[in-house]
Amino acid sequence: MAEFSKYLKLTGLMMKNCLVREMQFKANFVVRLFTETMWLVMQFIYISVMYGQTGQIAGWNMWEMVVLAGTNHVIAQLFEALFYDNCMRLIDQIRQGDLDFNLIKPINTQFLVSLRYTDYASIVNSSIGIGIILFALGKLGLGITLGGVVLFAALVANSILIYYSILFILSVWTFWIGRSNNLMELYWQFGQFSRYPGEIYPWLLRRLLQTLIPMLIVSNVPAGVLIHKLQTGLIFYGFTLGVVFLALTAWIWQRGLQRYRSASS
Amino acid sequence: MTTAAPTAQNRSPLHKYWVILSTRTQEDMTYRFNYVFGAIFRFLPLVTMIFLWYAVYMGRNMAPINGMSFKDMIVYNALMYIARGFSSVPGTMNDISKDIKDGLLNRYLIKPMDYFGYQVMYRLAHKLVFWYIALLTFPFVFWFMSASGHYFTHWPTLWEALAFLASLVIAFCVGIQFCFMIGNLAFWFLEISTFLFVVMMLEFFLSGQLIPLNILPQWMHQFLFLSPFSYEGYWPCVILMGKVPQDQLLPVLGRGVLWVGVFYAAVRVMWRMGLKRYSAVGG
């Protein structure tokens, strides 16, 4: 328990440290909020053009699709806030041997390198996603229960961890191949698959996106809870997948560390 | 003293641009696996696109949208990769505005060459390597699309093929000149990164990359089809797809050339006016 509170306290300290740094560039928040909103407007135009041609896409109506887009936005932004930068930095640390400084600290290194930096602008941005979800739910005439909110939040957290696991594994790859910046591009490319309903994909691709590259689990399952479009089985499956992926990161991290060659000395 | 090799004096004045092109190409080739990787995975969004639009068309019993059938829609999105392979020159706006803001322009100004000539060669080298790799992957994708779904229903006529090639040249010229124009704004404004983002979004939409321009509402057509951005994506695609009547090919291309001219003039004027304000910080 003492161990747990130590980690909790450390997380608080690291986040506070980043907040102090970010507050020096307050205008940055406004800029990021603006650019992300533009990006969402583009997505909304795309969705509305498609629904201008048909009332239903693979059994989803327009506002249900907007709930999905909003959910996806919340998850992606929170993931980027907590982990994206850290994974990018990790690649350089491994390659340049800077990992030494983290390895000598009396704390779990995976924890430290994964959570060191927080991007607050992305946290602010995720609130637009919540606004969009609420607006779309209003249009659908759907209410939300307290239980629904709790389940949704838990699933969102789970999705963020799955995203983290995938990107962390891609970064740790650096131990073996020396440079994996290109692999990080995969994050943006895979992200494409999570934006739309799983029902549009043929059987094989859909199964692939629910297991090996679980892009459909991360967005479709939490959104499904809000619009009552889900089997309970998938919720349990999603949580299990989160645990499995997280365990996998720890295992690969240990294997990778054995290959670490430190700095040039 | 006479030597067999050409001396600096008797070389063509264009020789220096050739040197830039060739060094830059060699430099980019060093990282060719970077391109190979990109060339394969860039097609992943096309997969989503095919299934998404299939679901949309299923919802309307495969009825065409403004003359665009389902297969047209997919071919359009695939051809967009070719068009954007010519018109998009990533990093150009940023690099130019940075050169201006940070005073890095100095090192180009003192050299006996044209800054934009240098930029064109630099970006052209990038495009050459891009296409060298793309020629290995693009034909496979197109072959696969043709074999698996028979998407390509129109075989272009000779005129359409020629107009397509011309439109790709126009696409490159419009794309790069536009970047020069926006980059030049750094002479007047210190911080333009937000503005760059907005501009790139607009370009993304107005070029027809997001949605084919011809399925957007009718009242927007006049503006969309005449805008210079349509040459960065929309026109090359629809020309090769046979959606432009033969007697319209020349007028369409003509307007494109006109835009290239207008952009060129704008870049030069901005450059002259900008240099007068240029303070060469850090120099």
XYZ file of N, CA, C and O in Angstrom, chain A residues 81-193:
452
model
N -2.427 13.030 -24.449
C -2.051 13.842 -23.295
C -1.102 13.093 -22.373
O -0.124 13.641 -21.893
N -1.397 11.823 -22.128
C -0.639 11.083 -21.126
C 0.572 10.342 -21.681
O 1.630 10.316 -21.066
N 0.421 9.736 -22.864
C 1.450 8.781 -23.274
C 2.188 9.073 -24.579
O 3.302 8.619 -24.754
N 1.548 9.787 -25.494
C 2.139 9.881 -26.837
C 3.555 10.459 -26.824
O 4.494 9.857 -27.334
N 3.701 11.632 -26.202
C 5.022 12.267 -26.128
C 6.040 11.359 -25.463
O 7.183 11.265 -25.890
N 5.608 10.721 -24.390
C 6.520 9.857 -23.645
C 7.047 8.717 -24.504
O 8.221 8.390 -24.451
N 6.160 8.129 -25.318
C 6.594 7.038 -26.191
C 7.592 7.553 -27.219
O 8.583 6.898 -27.526
N 7.315 8.747 -27.761
C 8.220 9.320 -28.742
C 9.595 9.572 -28.122
O 10.622 9.301 -28.722
N 9.578 10.115 -26.882
C 10.848 10.384 -26.207
C 11.596 9.097 -25.910
O 12.826 9.058 -25.958
N 10.835 8.058 -25.602
C 11.458 6.783 -25.243
C 12.332 6.268 -26.395
O 13.439 5.768 -26.177
N 11.822 6.414 -27.610
C 12.582 5.946 -28.773
C 13.964 6.587 -28.806
O 14.978 5.905 -28.973
N 13.989 7.912 -28.618
C 15.273 8.616 -28.643
C 16.158 8.202 -27.476
O 17.367 8.069 -27.617
N 15.508 8.020 -26.313
C 16.285 7.636 -25.131
C 16.985 6.303 -25.337
O 18.133 6.132 -24.961
N 16.266 5.361 -25.946
C 16.862 4.044 -26.160
C 18.011 4.147 -27.170
O 19.092 3.616 -26.966
N 17.745 4.890 -28.236
C 18.721 4.976 -29.318
C 19.995 5.701 -28.871
O 21.099 5.295 -29.194
N 19.803 6.780 -28.106
C 20.954 7.603 -27.744
C 21.580 7.208 -26.414
O 22.554 7.810 -25.982
N 20.996 6.198 -25.768
C 21.575 5.745 -24.508
C 21.201 6.606 -23.321
O 21.798 6.488 -22.250
N 20.214 7.495 -23.482
C 19.823 8.374 -22.374
C 18.958 7.675 -21.342
O 18.594 8.257 -20.320
N 18.636 6.440 -21.619
C 17.771 5.701 -20.704
C 18.474 5.482 -19.366
O 17.819 5.315 -18.342
N 19.803 5.533 -19.376
C 20.597 5.338 -18.166
C 20.072 6.143 -16.985
O 19.937 5.638 -15.880
N 19.754 7.422 -17.279
C 19.336 8.318 -16.198
C 18.050 7.849 -15.543
O 17.807 8.120 -14.371
N 17.206 7.186 -16.324
C 15.960 6.688 -15.754
C 16.148 5.350 -15.065
O 15.479 5.042 -14.092
N 17.081 4.561 -15.595
C 17.284 3.219 -15.038
C 17.837 3.255 -13.614
O 17.555 2.366 -12.814
N 18.607 4.308 -13.318
C 19.233 4.344 -11.998
C 18.299 4.847 -10.914
O 18.632 4.801 -9.733
N 17.108 5.337 -11.301
C 16.217 5.856 -10.269
C 15.500 4.714 -9.558
O 15.131 3.724 -10.174
N 15.275 4.870 -8.253
C 14.698 3.772 -7.468
C 13.191 3.650 -7.667
O 12.407 3.790 -6.740
N 12.809 3.398 -8.895
C 11.378 3.324 -9.202
C 11.230 2.495 -10.473
O 12.175 2.393 -11.248
N 10.076 1.922 -10.682
C 9.839 1.129 -11.890
C 10.087 1.994 -13.131
O 9.451 3.030 -13.314
N 11.009 1.567 -13.972
C 11.405 2.424 -15.100
C 10.300 2.557 -16.142
O 10.110 3.627 -16.723
N 9.570 1.479 -16.361
C 8.482 1.573 -17.350
C 7.456 2.624 -16.915
O 6.992 3.427 -17.724
N 7.156 2.638 -15.624
C 6.229 3.642 -15.078
C 6.771 5.046 -15.320
O 6.067 5.935 -15.788
N 8.048 5.217 -15.014
C 8.659 6.544 -15.105
C 8.693 7.056 -16.545
O 8.269 8.184 -16.818
N 9.170 6.228 -17.476
C 9.292 6.723 -18.852
C 7.927 6.885 -19.515
O 7.772 7.679 -20.426
N 6.922 6.135 -19.045
C 5.604 6.207 -19.684
C 4.795 7.422 -19.253
O 3.983 7.930 -20.008
N 5.010 7.874 -18.009
C 4.139 8.935 -17.479
C 4.851 10.251 -17.193
O 4.260 11.173 -16.654
N 6.130 10.339 -17.571
C 6.922 11.500 -17.173
C 6.299 12.823 -17.617
O 6.206 13.759 -16.859
N 5.877 12.927 -18.872
C 5.366 14.202 -19.372
C 3.875 14.144 -19.671
O 3.381 13.154 -20.211
N 3.190 15.227 -19.326
C 1.753 15.317 -19.598
C 1.513 16.507 -20.524
O 2.079 17.574 -20.312
N 0.689 16.300 -21.532
C 0.370 17.383 -22.453
C -1.019 17.920 -22.105
O -2.030 17.307 -22.451
N -1.039 19.062 -21.401
C -2.309 19.559 -20.876
C -3.273 20.068 -21.949
O -4.482 19.989 -21.798
N -2.732 20.576 -23.038
C -3.613 21.082 -24.091
C -4.520 19.958 -24.604
O -5.688 20.179 -24.919
N -3.979 18.751 -24.677
C -4.789 17.626 -25.147
C -5.902 17.288 -24.168
O -6.985 16.865 -24.571
N -5.609 17.478 -22.871
C -6.666 17.213 -21.876
C -7.812 18.208 -22.085
O -8.978 17.833 -22.096
N -7.445 19.481 -22.279
C -8.473 20.495 -22.542
C -9.260 20.118 -23.794
O -10.482 20.196 -23.840
N -8.528 19.652 -24.815
C -9.177 19.279 -26.070
C -10.181 18.146 -25.917
O -11.174 18.091 -26.623
N -9.887 17.234 -25.023
C -10.786 16.087 -24.890
C -12.172 16.544 -24.437
O -13.163 15.875 -24.698
N -12.225 17.730 -23.782
C -13.528 18.206 -23.325
C -14.460 18.551 -24.496
O -15.669 18.434 -24.377
N -13.867 18.941 -25.644
C -14.735 19.192 -26.807
C -15.428 17.899 -27.203
O -16.607 17.900 -27.563
N -14.688 16.805 -27.131
C -15.261 15.502 -27.466
C -16.456 15.192 -26.580
O -17.492 14.724 -27.057
N -16.321 15.495 -25.289
C -17.426 15.236 -24.360
C -18.627 16.101 -24.731
O -19.769 15.633 -24.742
N -18.371 17.354 -25.075
C -19.442 18.240 -25.512
C -20.178 17.671 -26.720
O -21.418 17.666 -26.769
N -19.411 17.166 -27.686
C -20.011 16.597 -28.895
C -20.873 15.388 -28.560
O -21.988 15.238 -29.068
N -20.351 14.537 -27.674
C -21.104 13.340 -27.289
C -22.449 13.740 -26.666
O -23.502 13.219 -27.042
N -22.394 14.702 -25.729
C -23.623 15.117 -25.042
C -24.629 15.707 -26.024
O -25.819 15.415 -25.978
N -24.117 16.521 -26.948
C -24.991 17.130 -27.955
C -25.674 16.057 -28.809
O -26.895 16.085 -29.014
N -24.878 15.103 -29.274
C -25.423 14.045 -30.129
C -26.414 13.170 -29.375
O -27.446 12.775 -29.919
N -26.104 12.880 -28.102
C -27.042 12.083 -27.296
C -28.364 12.824 -27.134
O -29.437 12.223 -27.165
N -28.271 14.146 -27.003
C -29.476 14.965 -26.924
C -30.304 14.837 -28.192
O -31.525 14.664 -28.140
N -29.629 14.888 -29.338
C -30.319 14.751 -30.625
C -30.982 13.386 -30.760
O -32.027 13.243 -31.388
N -30.333 12.369 -30.173
C -30.871 11.010 -30.258
C -31.985 10.800 -29.231
O -32.689 9.789 -29.268
N -32.127 11.764 -28.291
C -33.133 11.630 -27.248
C -32.782 10.557 -26.240
O -33.654 9.963 -25.619
N -31.486 10.291 -26.086
C -31.051 9.261 -25.151
C -30.577 9.887 -23.852
O -29.817 10.849 -23.870
N -31.028 9.354 -22.736
C -30.554 9.828 -21.444
C -29.322 9.038 -21.032
O -28.993 8.024 -21.639
N -28.623 9.538 -20.021
C -27.514 8.756 -19.500
C -27.708 8.523 -18.013
O -28.075 9.426 -17.275
N -27.441 7.288 -17.605
C -27.557 6.931 -16.189
C -26.183 7.040 -15.544
O -25.171 7.084 -16.244
N -26.170 7.074 -14.227
C -24.899 7.143 -13.505
C -24.062 5.898 -13.813
O -22.872 5.975 -14.083
N -24.740 4.754 -13.814
C -24.050 3.504 -14.138
C -23.436 3.556 -15.516
O -22.307 3.102 -15.725
N -24.184 4.130 -16.447
C -23.690 4.246 -17.823
C -22.430 5.089 -17.886
O -21.473 4.739 -18.574
N -22.445 6.203 -17.124
C -21.284 7.094 -17.128
C -20.057 6.381 -16.566
O -18.968 6.455 -17.130
N -20.273 5.667 -15.448
C -19.148 4.956 -14.812
C -18.579 3.912 -15.770
O -17.368 3.827 -15.971
N -19.472 3.137 -16.399
C -19.019 2.095 -17.321
C -18.283 2.720 -18.514
O -17.223 2.251 -18.941
N -18.837 3.801 -19.021
C -18.213 4.504 -20.146
C -16.804 4.980 -19.773
O -15.838 4.753 -20.496
N -16.704 5.602 -18.577
C -15.403 6.118 -18.140
C -14.393 4.985 -17.989
O -13.232 5.114 -18.413
N -14.857 3.870 -17.422
C -13.951 2.727 -17.246
C -13.487 2.201 -18.599
O -12.313 1.866 -18.789
N -14.421 2.132 -19.562
C -14.061 1.624 -20.885
C -13.116 2.585 -21.609
O -12.213 2.161 -22.325
N -13.336 3.883 -21.405
C -12.440 4.869 -22.013
C -11.025 4.695 -21.461
O -10.045 4.656 -22.209
N -10.952 4.552 -20.123
C -9.643 4.342 -19.501
C -8.989 3.088 -20.064
O -7.797 3.066 -20.377
N -9.788 2.036 -20.204
C -9.296 0.774 -20.743
C -8.767 0.959 -22.176
O -7.701 0.456 -22.535
N -9.507 1.732 -22.973
C -9.097 1.968 -24.362
C -7.773 2.730 -24.411
O -6.921 2.451 -25.250
N -7.631 3.708 -23.505
C -6.393 4.478 -23.469
C -5.223 3.547 -23.171
O -4.157 3.649 -23.781
N -5.449 2.605 -22.260
C -4.387 1.659 -21.925
C -4.059 0.744 -23.103
O -2.900 0.385 -23.319
N -5.075 0.373 -23.874
C -4.810 -0.470 -25.048
C -3.981 0.316 -26.073
O -2.989 -0.176 -26.602
N -4.380 1.558 -26.311
C -3.613 2.428 -27.213
C -2.169 2.534 -26.733
O -1.215 2.418 -27.486
N -2.054 2.794 -25.420
C -0.722 2.919 -24.826
C 0.089 1.658 -25.068
O 1.246 1.723 -25.487
N -0.528 0.513 -24.827
C 0.193 -0.751 -24.975
C 0.719 -0.908 -26.385
O 1.873 -1.275 -26.607
N -0.138 -0.611 -27.356
C 0.271 -0.778 -28.757
C 1.441 0.153 -29.071
O 2.466 -0.268 -29.619
N 1.308 1.418 -28.692
C 2.360 2.373 -29.030
C 3.641 2.089 -28.244
O 4.743 2.233 -28.767
N 3.471 1.662 -26.994
C 4.649 1.358 -26.181
C 5.425 0.195 -26.797
O 6.648 0.230 -26.901
N 4.693 -0.817 -27.235
C 5.352 -1.973 -27.847
C 6.076 -1.544 -29.125
O 7.211 -1.942 -29.374
N 5.437 -0.672 -29.897
C 6.089 -0.180 -31.113
C 7.372 0.586 -30.769
O 8.374 0.486 -31.481
N 7.328 1.360 -29.670
C 8.516 2.138 -29.284
C 9.640 1.237 -28.794
O 10.805 1.439 -29.114
N 9.262 0.251 -28.011
C 10.259 -0.634 -27.404
C 10.986 -1.456 -28.465
O 12.106 -1.905 -28.263
N 10.337 -1.586 -29.588
C 10.926 -2.225 -30.759
C 12.333 -1.667 -31.031
O 13.206 -2.327 -31.577
N 12.537 -0.422 -30.635
C 13.808 0.254 -30.868
C 14.989 -0.546 -30.307
O 16.083 -0.499 -30.844
N 14.756 -1.268 -29.212
C 15.824 -2.086 -28.628
C 16.374 -3.058 -29.671
O 17.538 -3.396 -29.671
N 15.509 -3.515 -30.545
C 15.930 -4.521 -31.510
C 16.379 -3.920 -32.833
O 17.372 -4.362 -33.389
N 15.628 -2.936 -33.323
C 15.959 -2.463 -34.677
C 16.698 -1.134 -34.686
O 17.105 -0.660 -35.735
N 16.887 -0.521 -33.522
C 17.722 0.677 -33.473
C 17.008 1.966 -33.806
O 17.346 3.013 -33.314
N 16.002 1.878 -34.636
C 15.277 3.100 -34.971
C 13.864 2.738 -35.399
O 13.693 1.934 -36.307
N 12.866 3.321 -34.742
C 11.518 2.899 -35.129
C 10.566 4.077 -35.288
O 9.370 3.918 -35.162
N 11.114 5.249 -35.578
C 10.245 6.416 -35.767
C 9.176 6.155 -36.815
O 8.045 6.601 -36.692
N 9.568 5.403 -37.855
C 8.618 5.128 -38.925
C 7.449 4.295 -38.447
O 6.323 4.464 -38.895
N 7.741 3.381 -37.520
C 6.678 2.526 -37.014
C 5.606 3.355 -36.305
O 4.450 2.991 -36.279
N 6.036 4.496 -35.741
C 5.085 5.325 -35.015
C 4.004 5.858 -35.942
O 2.902 6.147 -35.514
N 4.338 5.974 -37.204
C 3.347 6.400 -38.187
C 2.139 5.474 -38.149
O 1.021 5.865 -38.430
N 2.406 4.221 -37.803
C 1.327 3.231 -37.765
C 0.208 3.665 -36.835
O -0.950 3.357 -37.070
N 0.576 4.390 -35.769
C -0.446 4.839 -34.835
C -1.497 5.663 -35.560
O -2.699 5.465 -35.390
N -1.034 6.600 -36.394
C -1.977 7.464 -37.110
C -2.761 6.678 -38.150
O -3.933 6.925 -38.384
N -2.078 5.715 -38.786
C -2.763 4.931 -39.820
C -3.791 3.978 -39.196
O -4.890 3.838 -39.703
N -3.419 3.335 -38.099
C -4.359 2.433 -37.432
C -5.560 3.212 -36.907
O -6.672 2.716 -36.901
N -5.293 4.440 -36.444
C -6.348 5.273 -35.891
C -7.538 5.403 -36.828
O -8.677 5.515 -36.396
N -7.263 5.363 -38.125
C -8.321 5.431 -39.146
C -9.431 4.413 -38.890
O -10.601 4.698 -39.075
N -9.004 3.207 -38.489
C -9.965 2.114 -38.378
C -10.942 2.296 -37.219
O -11.998 1.694 -37.204
